[in-house]
Amino acid sequence: ILISSLSTSTVITMTSHHWLLAWLGLELNTLSILPITMKLHHPRATEATMKYFLVQALAASLILFAGTLNAWQTGLWTITNPGPTTTAIITMAVLMKLGAAPTHLWYPDVLQGTTLNTALLVSTWQKMAPLALLYMMTNPPTNLLLLTGLLSALLGGWAGLNQTQTRKIMAHSSIAHMGWVLIALTTSPQLTTLTLMTYMIMTTAMFSTLNNSATKTISDMGIAWSMSPTIMTLTLLTLTSLGGLPPLTGFMPKLLILNELTMKPLLPLATTMALASLPSLFFYIRMAYTTTLTTPPSTTNTEHKWRFKPLLTPAPTPMMTLALLLMPMTPILYTTT
């Protein structure tokens, strides 16, 4: 029921042309994800749910305020042609909902406090409804989106360098990828859709492998190789694709975005974005190295290791050994007596 409500609220926001209807869809979206987030009944899950609720409520109130301000100034409730003040306020609210820099500090803590499946929902599906608002605005604030996109790519890579928890690493990966999505939004909506879909597919594949092997830290990834070498090999490909290495899929949207920025007079921004992807690539390669290129200290994750399994036959005792040694001498002893 909650998943269907989550899907319906997202569709309501994506298909609306009225500010109140879009705000209603975002509120339903937030209220649908909250029970899923606090399903664990753990203090950390409760804290993550509270942080998520406060941030989303603040962003929704900003959107409602901007829509009311736009109706007061223009007499219209349509999303397509807002005023400059309304556009700036809504863009900041959408950045807060997306977890993009500089309003990104809540995002890693929320993902760390939830399960891997819930973190997958927050990282993928929850991005679609806020981005739909930016899609529908005919004149988005280009300079603001370029600045926040560059900040997200830089901070997402730098802050993820020191992380050891896989969910926090994926959170900073999401922040960095949102920077690329926001910059693509200033150039072409079609390129933005391609970047978002590529990110969602790669993130879904990564969270699925983490959930399959119950991997919470980088050290856990080193032990997961013996459980399923095939899945860990695919994880290596997914991580390198997230990093944007050619010839994998993740390289394609980054190349197209850099091409668009180079064709415009934005060569310094294109150079900075290309350099900003290097810290993210470092912690992806670190995870890939731990996953497939190291020998784990223990071979399996099972309860009983193969070397500790009980023997099928009982171990010989000293009396049994003596009896076995005396068996060839038994006929000799019988004849002599």
Coordinates of C-alpha atoms in Angstrom, one line a residue:
I1 CA 0.0 0.0 0.0
L2 CA 2.8 2.4 0.9
I3 CA 4.7 1.7 -2.3
S4 CA 1.6 2.3 -4.4
S5 CA 0.9 5.5 -2.5
L6 CA 4.5 6.5 -3.1
S7 CA 4.2 5.9 -6.9
T8 CA 0.8 7.7 -7.1
S9 CA 2.1 10.8 -5.3
T10 CA 5.1 11.0 -7.6
V11 CA 2.9 10.7 -10.7
I12 CA 0.6 13.4 -9.3
T13 CA 3.5 15.8 -9.0
M14 CA 5.0 14.9 -12.4
T15 CA 1.7 15.5 -14.2
S16 CA 0.5 18.6 -12.4
H17 CA 0.4 22.1 -13.8
H18 CA -0.9 23.7 -10.7
W19 CA 1.2 24.7 -7.7
L20 CA -1.2 23.4 -5.1
L21 CA -1.5 20.0 -6.8
A22 CA 2.3 19.7 -7.1
W23 CA 2.7 20.6 -3.4
L24 CA 0.0 18.0 -2.5
G25 CA 1.8 15.3 -4.5
L26 CA 5.1 16.2 -2.7
E27 CA 3.4 16.0 0.7
L28 CA 1.8 12.6 -0.1
N29 CA 5.2 11.5 -1.3
T30 CA 6.9 12.4 2.0
L31 CA 4.1 10.9 4.2
S32 CA 4.3 7.6 2.2
I33 CA 8.1 7.2 2.7
L34 CA 8.1 8.0 6.4
P35 CA 6.6 4.6 7.6
I36 CA 9.0 2.8 5.4
T37 CA 11.9 4.6 6.9
M38 CA 10.9 4.0 10.5
K39 CA 10.0 0.3 10.0
L40 CA 13.1 -0.8 11.9
H41 CA 11.9 0.7 15.3
H42 CA 15.5 1.4 16.1
P43 CA 16.7 4.7 17.6
R44 CA 18.9 5.4 14.5
A45 CA 16.0 4.8 12.2
T46 CA 13.8 7.1 14.3
E47 CA 16.4 9.8 14.1
A48 CA 16.8 9.4 10.3
T49 CA 13.0 9.6 9.9
M50 CA 12.8 12.7 12.0
K51 CA 15.6 14.4 10.0
Y52 CA 14.0 13.4 6.7
F53 CA 10.6 14.7 7.8
L54 CA 11.9 18.1 9.0
V55 CA 13.9 18.7 5.8
Q56 CA 11.1 17.6 3.5
A57 CA 8.5 19.7 5.5
L58 CA 10.7 22.8 5.3
A59 CA 11.2 22.3 1.6
A60 CA 7.4 21.8 1.0
S61 CA 6.6 24.9 3.0
L62 CA 9.0 26.9 0.8
I63 CA 7.3 25.5 -2.3
L64 CA 3.9 26.4 -0.9
F65 CA 5.1 29.9 0.0
A66 CA 6.6 30.4 -3.5
G67 CA 3.4 29.2 -5.2
T68 CA 1.3 31.6 -3.1
L69 CA 3.8 34.5 -3.9
N70 CA 3.6 33.7 -7.6
A71 CA -0.2 33.7 -7.5
W72 CA -0.2 37.1 -5.6
Q73 CA 2.2 38.7 -8.1
T74 CA 0.9 37.2 -11.4
G75 CA -2.6 36.0 -10.6
L76 CA -1.8 32.6 -11.9
W77 CA -1.1 29.2 -10.2
T78 CA 0.6 27.6 -13.2
I79 CA 4.1 26.2 -12.8
T80 CA 5.4 26.9 -16.3
N81 CA 5.9 30.7 -16.0
P82 CA 6.9 31.7 -12.5
G83 CA 8.5 35.0 -11.6
P84 CA 12.2 35.3 -10.8
T85 CA 11.7 35.4 -7.0
T86 CA 9.4 32.4 -7.2
T87 CA 11.9 30.5 -9.4
A88 CA 14.8 31.1 -6.9
I89 CA 12.8 30.0 -3.9
I90 CA 11.5 26.9 -5.6
T91 CA 15.0 26.0 -6.9
M92 CA 16.4 26.1 -3.4
A93 CA 13.5 24.0 -2.0
V94 CA 14.0 21.4 -4.8
L95 CA 17.8 21.3 -4.0
M96 CA 16.9 20.7 -0.3
K97 CA 14.6 17.8 -1.3
L98 CA 17.2 16.3 -3.7
G99 CA 20.0 16.5 -1.1
A100 CA 22.2 18.6 -3.4
A101 CA 24.9 20.9 -2.0
P102 CA 24.8 23.2 -0.1
T103 CA 21.7 21.6 1.6
H104 CA 23.1 18.1 1.6
L105 CA 24.2 17.4 5.2
W106 CA 21.0 15.6 6.2
Y107 CA 21.3 13.1 3.3
P108 CA 24.2 10.7 4.4
D109 CA 22.7 10.5 8.0
V110 CA 19.3 9.5 6.7
L111 CA 20.6 6.8 4.4
Q112 CA 22.9 5.5 7.2
G113 CA 19.9 5.1 9.6
T114 CA 17.7 3.1 7.2
T115 CA 17.8 -0.3 5.5
L116 CA 19.5 -0.8 2.2
N117 CA 16.1 -1.1 0.4
T118 CA 14.8 2.1 1.9
A119 CA 18.1 3.8 1.0
L120 CA 17.6 2.7 -2.5
L121 CA 14.1 4.2 -2.6
V122 CA 15.4 7.5 -1.2
S123 CA 18.3 7.6 -3.6
T124 CA 16.3 6.8 -6.8
W125 CA 12.6 7.2 -6.8
Q126 CA 12.5 10.2 -4.4
K127 CA 14.5 12.2 -6.9
M128 CA 11.9 12.1 -9.6
A129 CA 9.1 14.3 -8.2
P130 CA 11.3 17.3 -7.2
L131 CA 13.2 17.2 -10.5
A132 CA 9.8 17.3 -12.3
L133 CA 9.3 20.8 -11.0
L134 CA 12.6 22.0 -12.4
Y135 CA 11.6 20.3 -15.7
M136 CA 8.3 22.2 -16.0
M137 CA 9.8 25.7 -15.4
T138 CA 10.5 27.3 -18.7
N139 CA 13.2 29.7 -17.4
P140 CA 15.1 27.9 -14.6
P141 CA 17.9 29.9 -12.8
T142 CA 20.9 28.9 -14.9
N143 CA 23.6 30.4 -12.8
L144 CA 22.2 29.0 -9.6
L145 CA 21.9 25.5 -11.0
L146 CA 25.5 25.7 -12.4
L147 CA 26.8 26.8 -9.1
T148 CA 25.0 24.2 -7.0
G149 CA 25.8 21.5 -9.5
L150 CA 29.5 22.3 -9.3
L151 CA 29.3 22.4 -5.5
S152 CA 27.5 19.1 -5.3
A153 CA 30.1 17.4 -7.6
L154 CA 33.0 18.8 -5.5
L155 CA 31.6 18.2 -2.0
G156 CA 30.1 14.8 -2.9
G157 CA 33.5 13.5 -4.0
W158 CA 35.6 15.1 -1.2
A159 CA 33.2 14.1 1.7
G160 CA 33.1 10.5 0.5
L161 CA 36.8 10.0 0.6
N162 CA 36.9 9.3 4.4
Q163 CA 33.8 7.1 4.6
T164 CA 33.9 3.4 5.4
Q165 CA 30.1 2.7 5.5
T166 CA 28.7 1.7 2.2
R167 CA 25.4 3.6 2.6
K168 CA 27.3 6.8 3.4
I169 CA 29.5 6.2 0.3
M170 CA 26.5 5.7 -1.8
A171 CA 24.9 8.9 -0.3
H172 CA 27.9 11.0 -1.3
S173 CA 27.9 9.3 -4.7
S174 CA 24.3 10.4 -5.1
I175 CA 25.2 14.0 -4.1
A176 CA 27.9 14.1 -6.7
H177 CA 25.6 12.6 -9.4
M178 CA 22.9 15.2 -8.6
G179 CA 25.5 17.8 -9.4
W180 CA 25.9 16.3 -12.9
V181 CA 22.1 16.1 -13.3
L182 CA 21.6 19.8 -12.3
I183 CA 24.3 20.9 -14.8
A184 CA 22.7 18.8 -17.5
L185 CA 19.4 20.5 -16.8
T186 CA 20.8 23.9 -17.9
T187 CA 21.8 22.5 -21.3
S188 CA 19.2 20.0 -22.4
P189 CA 16.2 18.2 -20.8
Q190 CA 16.8 15.1 -22.9
L191 CA 20.4 14.9 -21.6
T192 CA 19.1 15.4 -18.1
T193 CA 16.7 12.4 -18.5
L194 CA 19.5 10.3 -19.9
T195 CA 21.8 11.2 -17.0
L196 CA 19.0 10.6 -14.4
M197 CA 18.0 7.2 -15.8
T198 CA 21.6 6.0 -16.1
Y199 CA 22.2 7.1 -12.5
M200 CA 19.1 5.3 -11.3
I201 CA 19.9 2.0 -13.1
M202 CA 23.5 2.0 -11.8
T203 CA 22.5 2.8 -8.2
T204 CA 19.8 0.2 -8.3
A205 CA 22.3 -2.4 -9.4
M206 CA 24.7 -1.4 -6.7
F207 CA 22.2 -1.4 -3.8
S208 CA 20.9 -4.8 -5.0
T209 CA 24.3 -6.4 -4.7
L210 CA 24.9 -4.7 -1.4
N211 CA 21.6 -6.0 -0.1
N212 CA 22.2 -9.5 -1.5
S213 CA 25.5 -9.9 0.4
A214 CA 24.3 -7.9 3.5
T215 CA 27.3 -5.5 3.1
K216 CA 27.4 -2.6 5.5
T217 CA 31.1 -1.6 5.4
I218 CA 34.0 -1.8 3.0
S219 CA 35.6 -4.6 5.1
D220 CA 32.4 -6.7 4.6
M221 CA 32.9 -6.4 0.8
G222 CA 36.2 -8.2 1.1
I223 CA 34.4 -11.2 2.6
A224 CA 31.6 -11.3 0.1
W225 CA 33.7 -12.6 -2.7
S226 CA 33.6 -16.2 -1.7
M227 CA 29.8 -16.1 -1.3
S228 CA 29.2 -15.2 -5.0
P229 CA 32.2 -14.4 -7.3
T230 CA 29.8 -13.7 -10.2
I231 CA 27.9 -11.0 -8.3
M232 CA 31.1 -9.4 -7.0
T233 CA 32.5 -9.3 -10.5
L234 CA 29.3 -7.5 -11.7
T235 CA 29.7 -5.2 -8.7
L236 CA 33.2 -4.3 -9.9
L237 CA 31.7 -3.3 -13.3
T238 CA 28.9 -1.3 -11.6
L239 CA 31.4 0.6 -9.4
T240 CA 33.6 1.5 -12.4
S241 CA 30.6 2.5 -14.3
L242 CA 29.5 4.8 -11.4
G243 CA 32.9 6.3 -11.6
G244 CA 32.5 7.1 -15.3
L245 CA 35.3 5.0 -16.7
P246 CA 35.0 4.2 -20.5
P247 CA 33.7 2.1 -22.2
L248 CA 31.1 1.6 -19.5
T249 CA 27.6 3.2 -19.4
G250 CA 28.4 5.8 -16.8
F251 CA 30.9 7.4 -19.1
M252 CA 28.3 8.3 -21.7
P253 CA 26.3 11.0 -19.8
K254 CA 29.4 12.7 -18.4
L255 CA 31.0 12.8 -21.9
L256 CA 27.9 14.4 -23.3
I257 CA 27.6 16.9 -20.5
L258 CA 31.2 17.9 -20.9
N259 CA 30.7 18.2 -24.7
E260 CA 27.7 20.6 -24.1
L261 CA 29.7 22.7 -21.7
T262 CA 32.6 22.9 -24.0
M263 CA 30.4 24.0 -26.9
K264 CA 29.2 26.8 -24.8
P265 CA 31.6 29.4 -23.3
L266 CA 31.9 27.3 -20.1
L267 CA 35.3 25.6 -20.6
P268 CA 36.5 26.4 -17.0
L269 CA 33.3 24.8 -15.6
A270 CA 33.8 21.7 -17.8
T271 CA 37.4 21.4 -16.7
T272 CA 36.4 21.7 -13.0
M273 CA 33.7 19.2 -13.4
A274 CA 36.0 16.7 -15.0
L275 CA 38.5 17.1 -12.1
A276 CA 35.7 16.9 -9.5
S277 CA 34.9 13.4 -10.7
L278 CA 38.3 12.2 -9.7
P279 CA 37.7 12.0 -5.8
S280 CA 34.5 10.1 -6.5
L281 CA 36.4 7.7 -8.8
F282 CA 38.9 7.2 -6.0
F283 CA 36.5 5.8 -3.5
Y284 CA 34.7 3.7 -6.2
I285 CA 38.0 2.2 -7.1
R286 CA 38.8 1.6 -3.4
M287 CA 35.5 -0.3 -3.1
A288 CA 36.2 -2.2 -6.3
Y289 CA 39.7 -3.1 -5.1
T290 CA 38.3 -4.4 -1.8
T291 CA 35.6 -6.3 -3.5
T292 CA 37.5 -8.3 -6.1
L293 CA 41.2 -7.8 -5.9
T294 CA 41.9 -8.7 -2.2
T295 CA 42.0 -12.1 -0.5
P296 CA 39.6 -12.1 2.4
P297 CA 40.9 -13.2 5.8
S298 CA 38.1 -15.8 6.1
T299 CA 36.8 -17.8 3.2
T300 CA 33.1 -17.8 3.8
N301 CA 30.4 -16.1 5.8
T302 CA 28.7 -19.3 6.9
E303 CA 28.3 -20.2 10.6
H304 CA 30.7 -23.2 10.4
K305 CA 33.8 -22.9 8.3
W306 CA 34.8 -25.9 6.2
R307 CA 37.9 -26.5 8.3
F308 CA 35.8 -26.6 11.5
K309 CA 33.2 -29.1 10.2
P310 CA 33.0 -32.3 12.3
L311 CA 34.7 -35.4 10.8
L312 CA 32.5 -38.0 9.2
T313 CA 34.5 -40.8 11.1
P314 CA 35.5 -40.5 14.7
A315 CA 39.1 -39.7 15.4
P316 CA 41.2 -42.8 16.5
T317 CA 41.9 -43.0 20.2
P318 CA 45.2 -44.4 21.5
M319 CA 43.6 -47.7 22.4
M320 CA 42.2 -48.0 18.9
T321 CA 45.6 -47.3 17.5
L322 CA 47.2 -50.0 19.6
A323 CA 44.5 -52.5 18.6
L324 CA 45.1 -51.8 14.9
L325 CA 48.9 -52.3 15.4
L326 CA 48.4 -55.6 17.2
M327 CA 45.9 -57.1 14.6
P328 CA 48.6 -58.6 12.3
M329 CA 50.3 -60.2 15.3
T330 CA 47.1 -61.9 16.6
P331 CA 47.5 -65.2 14.6
I332 CA 51.2 -65.5 15.6
L333 CA 50.4 -65.1 19.2
Y334 CA 47.5 -67.7 19.0
T335 CA 49.7 -70.4 17.4
T336 CA 52.6 -69.9 19.8
T337 CA 50.2 -70.3 22.8

